PDB file of C-alpha atoms in Angstrom:
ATOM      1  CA  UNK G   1      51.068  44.047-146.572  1.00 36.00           C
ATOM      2  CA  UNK G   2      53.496  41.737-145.800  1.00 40.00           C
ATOM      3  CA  UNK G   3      53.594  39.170-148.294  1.00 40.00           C
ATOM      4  CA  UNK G   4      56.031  39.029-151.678  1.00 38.00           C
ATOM      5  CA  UNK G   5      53.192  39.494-153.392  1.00 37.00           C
ATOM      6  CA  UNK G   6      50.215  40.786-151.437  1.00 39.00           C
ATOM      7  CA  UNK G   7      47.316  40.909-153.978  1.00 37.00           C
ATOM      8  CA  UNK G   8      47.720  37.289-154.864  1.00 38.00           C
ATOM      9  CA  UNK G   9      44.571  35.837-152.765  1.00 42.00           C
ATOM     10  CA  UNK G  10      42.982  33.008-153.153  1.00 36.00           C
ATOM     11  CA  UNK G  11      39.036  33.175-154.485  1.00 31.00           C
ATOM     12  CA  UNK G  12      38.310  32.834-150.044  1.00 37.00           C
ATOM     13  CA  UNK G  13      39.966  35.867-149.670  1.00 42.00           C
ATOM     14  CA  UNK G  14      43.005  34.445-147.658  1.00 43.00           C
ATOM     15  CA  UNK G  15      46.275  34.913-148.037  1.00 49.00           C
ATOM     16  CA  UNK G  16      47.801  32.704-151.149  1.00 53.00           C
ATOM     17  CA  UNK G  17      51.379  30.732-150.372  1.00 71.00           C
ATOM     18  CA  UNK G  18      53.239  33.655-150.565  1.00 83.00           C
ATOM     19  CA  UNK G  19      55.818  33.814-148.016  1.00 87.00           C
ATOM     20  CA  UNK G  20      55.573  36.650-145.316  1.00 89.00           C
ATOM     21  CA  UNK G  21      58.564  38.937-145.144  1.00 88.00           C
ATOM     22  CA  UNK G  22      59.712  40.039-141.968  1.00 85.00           C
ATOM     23  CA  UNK G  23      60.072  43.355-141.734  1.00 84.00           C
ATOM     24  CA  UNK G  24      59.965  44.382-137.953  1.00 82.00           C
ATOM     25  CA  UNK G  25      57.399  43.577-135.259  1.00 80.00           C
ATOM     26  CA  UNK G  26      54.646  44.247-137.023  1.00 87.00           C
ATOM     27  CA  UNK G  27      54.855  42.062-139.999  1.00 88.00           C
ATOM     28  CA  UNK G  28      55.594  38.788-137.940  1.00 90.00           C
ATOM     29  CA  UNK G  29      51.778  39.346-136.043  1.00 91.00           C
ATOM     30  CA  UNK G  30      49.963  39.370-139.329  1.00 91.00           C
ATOM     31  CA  UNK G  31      52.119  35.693-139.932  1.00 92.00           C
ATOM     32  CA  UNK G  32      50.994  34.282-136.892  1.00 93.00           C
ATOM     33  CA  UNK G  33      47.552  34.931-136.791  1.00 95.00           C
ATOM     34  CA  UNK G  34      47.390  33.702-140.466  1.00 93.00           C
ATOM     35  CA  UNK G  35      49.251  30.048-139.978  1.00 93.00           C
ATOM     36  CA  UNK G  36      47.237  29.872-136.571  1.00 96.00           C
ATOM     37  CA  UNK G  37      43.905  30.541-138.440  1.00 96.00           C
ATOM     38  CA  UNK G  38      45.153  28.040-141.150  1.00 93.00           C
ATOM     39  CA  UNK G  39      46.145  25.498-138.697  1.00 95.00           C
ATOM     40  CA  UNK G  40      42.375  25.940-137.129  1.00 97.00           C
ATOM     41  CA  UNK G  41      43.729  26.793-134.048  1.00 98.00           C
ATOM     42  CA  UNK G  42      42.502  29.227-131.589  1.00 98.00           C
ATOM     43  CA  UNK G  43      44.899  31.716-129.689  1.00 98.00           C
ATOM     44  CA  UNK G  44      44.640  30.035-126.495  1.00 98.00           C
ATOM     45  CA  UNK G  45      44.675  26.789-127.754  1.00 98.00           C
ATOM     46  CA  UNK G  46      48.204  27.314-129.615  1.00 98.00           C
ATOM     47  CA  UNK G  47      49.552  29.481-126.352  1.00 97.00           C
ATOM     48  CA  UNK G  48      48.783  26.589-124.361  1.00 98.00           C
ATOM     49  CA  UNK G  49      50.788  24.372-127.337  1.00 98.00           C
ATOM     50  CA  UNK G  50      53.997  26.576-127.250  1.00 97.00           C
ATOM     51  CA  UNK G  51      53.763  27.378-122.952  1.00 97.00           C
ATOM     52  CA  UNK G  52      52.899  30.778-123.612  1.00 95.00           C
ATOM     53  CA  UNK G  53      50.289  33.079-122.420  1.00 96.00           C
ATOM     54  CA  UNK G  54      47.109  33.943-124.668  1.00 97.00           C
ATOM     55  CA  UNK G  55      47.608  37.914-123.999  1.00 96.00           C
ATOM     56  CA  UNK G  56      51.132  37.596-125.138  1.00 94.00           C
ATOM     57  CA  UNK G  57      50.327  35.677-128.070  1.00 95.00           C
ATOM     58  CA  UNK G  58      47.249  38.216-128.714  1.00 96.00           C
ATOM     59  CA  UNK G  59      50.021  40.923-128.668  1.00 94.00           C
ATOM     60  CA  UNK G  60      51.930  39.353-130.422  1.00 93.00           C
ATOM     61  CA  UNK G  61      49.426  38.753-133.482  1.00 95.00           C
ATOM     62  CA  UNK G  62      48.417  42.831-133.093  1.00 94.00           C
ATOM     63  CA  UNK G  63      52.274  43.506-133.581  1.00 91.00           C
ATOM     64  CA  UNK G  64      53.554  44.598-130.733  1.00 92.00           C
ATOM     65  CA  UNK G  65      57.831  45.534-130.656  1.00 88.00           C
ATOM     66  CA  UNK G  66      59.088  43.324-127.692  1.00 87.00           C
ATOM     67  CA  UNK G  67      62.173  43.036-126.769  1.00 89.00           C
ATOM     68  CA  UNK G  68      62.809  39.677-127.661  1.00 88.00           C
ATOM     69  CA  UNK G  69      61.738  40.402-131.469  1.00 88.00           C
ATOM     70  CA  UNK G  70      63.840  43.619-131.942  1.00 89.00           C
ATOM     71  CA  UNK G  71      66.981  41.630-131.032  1.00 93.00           C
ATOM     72  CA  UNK G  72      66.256  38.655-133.273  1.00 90.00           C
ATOM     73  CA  UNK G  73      65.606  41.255-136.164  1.00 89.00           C
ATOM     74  CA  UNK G  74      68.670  43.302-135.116  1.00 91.00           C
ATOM     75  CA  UNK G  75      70.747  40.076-135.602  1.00 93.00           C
ATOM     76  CA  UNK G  76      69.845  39.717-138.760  1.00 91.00           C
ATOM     77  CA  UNK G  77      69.759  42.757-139.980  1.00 91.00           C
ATOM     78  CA  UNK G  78      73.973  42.871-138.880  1.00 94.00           C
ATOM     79  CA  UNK G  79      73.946  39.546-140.539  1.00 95.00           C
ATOM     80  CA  UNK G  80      72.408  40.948-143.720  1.00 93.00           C
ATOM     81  CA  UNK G  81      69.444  38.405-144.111  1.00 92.00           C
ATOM     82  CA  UNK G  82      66.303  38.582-144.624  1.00 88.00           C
ATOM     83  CA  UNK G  83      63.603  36.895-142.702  1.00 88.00           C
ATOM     84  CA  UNK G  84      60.333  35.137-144.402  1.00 89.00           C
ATOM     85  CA  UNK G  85      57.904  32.598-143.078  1.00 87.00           C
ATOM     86  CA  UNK G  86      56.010  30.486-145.087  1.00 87.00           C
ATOM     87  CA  UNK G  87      53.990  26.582-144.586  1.00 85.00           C
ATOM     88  CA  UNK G  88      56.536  24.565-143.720  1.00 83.00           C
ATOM     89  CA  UNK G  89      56.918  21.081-146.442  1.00 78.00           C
ATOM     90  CA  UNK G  90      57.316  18.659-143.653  1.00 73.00           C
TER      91      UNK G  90
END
């Protein structure tokens, strides 16, 4: 799983406010589809909000390693920081 604390759930069976860590590719897809589900928002209607493409953001969601991802991990990884996303406060 990739939350801090993966059997906390909520009685709907969603994910509780745990933050998700960011492990590699394929924890960020489980994140996305999660805040876009949350956010009642459906893939192509939040690809057409950020100017991406609905397959990309499909692959995205499934986890798949792109390019882009790998470096922005890598970077951090040198860096020695961890990555988390949780519901923004503002």
């Amino acid at each position: 799983m990739q939350t801090s604390n993966a059997s906390n759930q909520d009685d709907g069976g969603r994910r509780s406010a745990q933050p998700f860590r960011l492990y590699g590719s394929t924890s960020i897809g489980p994140a996305i589809r999660h805040y876009r589900k949350e956010a009642g928002l459906t893939q192509g209607q939040l690809a057409e909000m950020a100017g991406l493409n609905r397959t990309y953001l499909s692959d995205l969601e499934r986890g798949k390693d792109t390019e882009q991802i790998r470096r922005i991990l890598r970077i951090l990884k040198l860096l020695g920081v961890r990555a988390t996303l949780q519901k923004a406060d503002w």
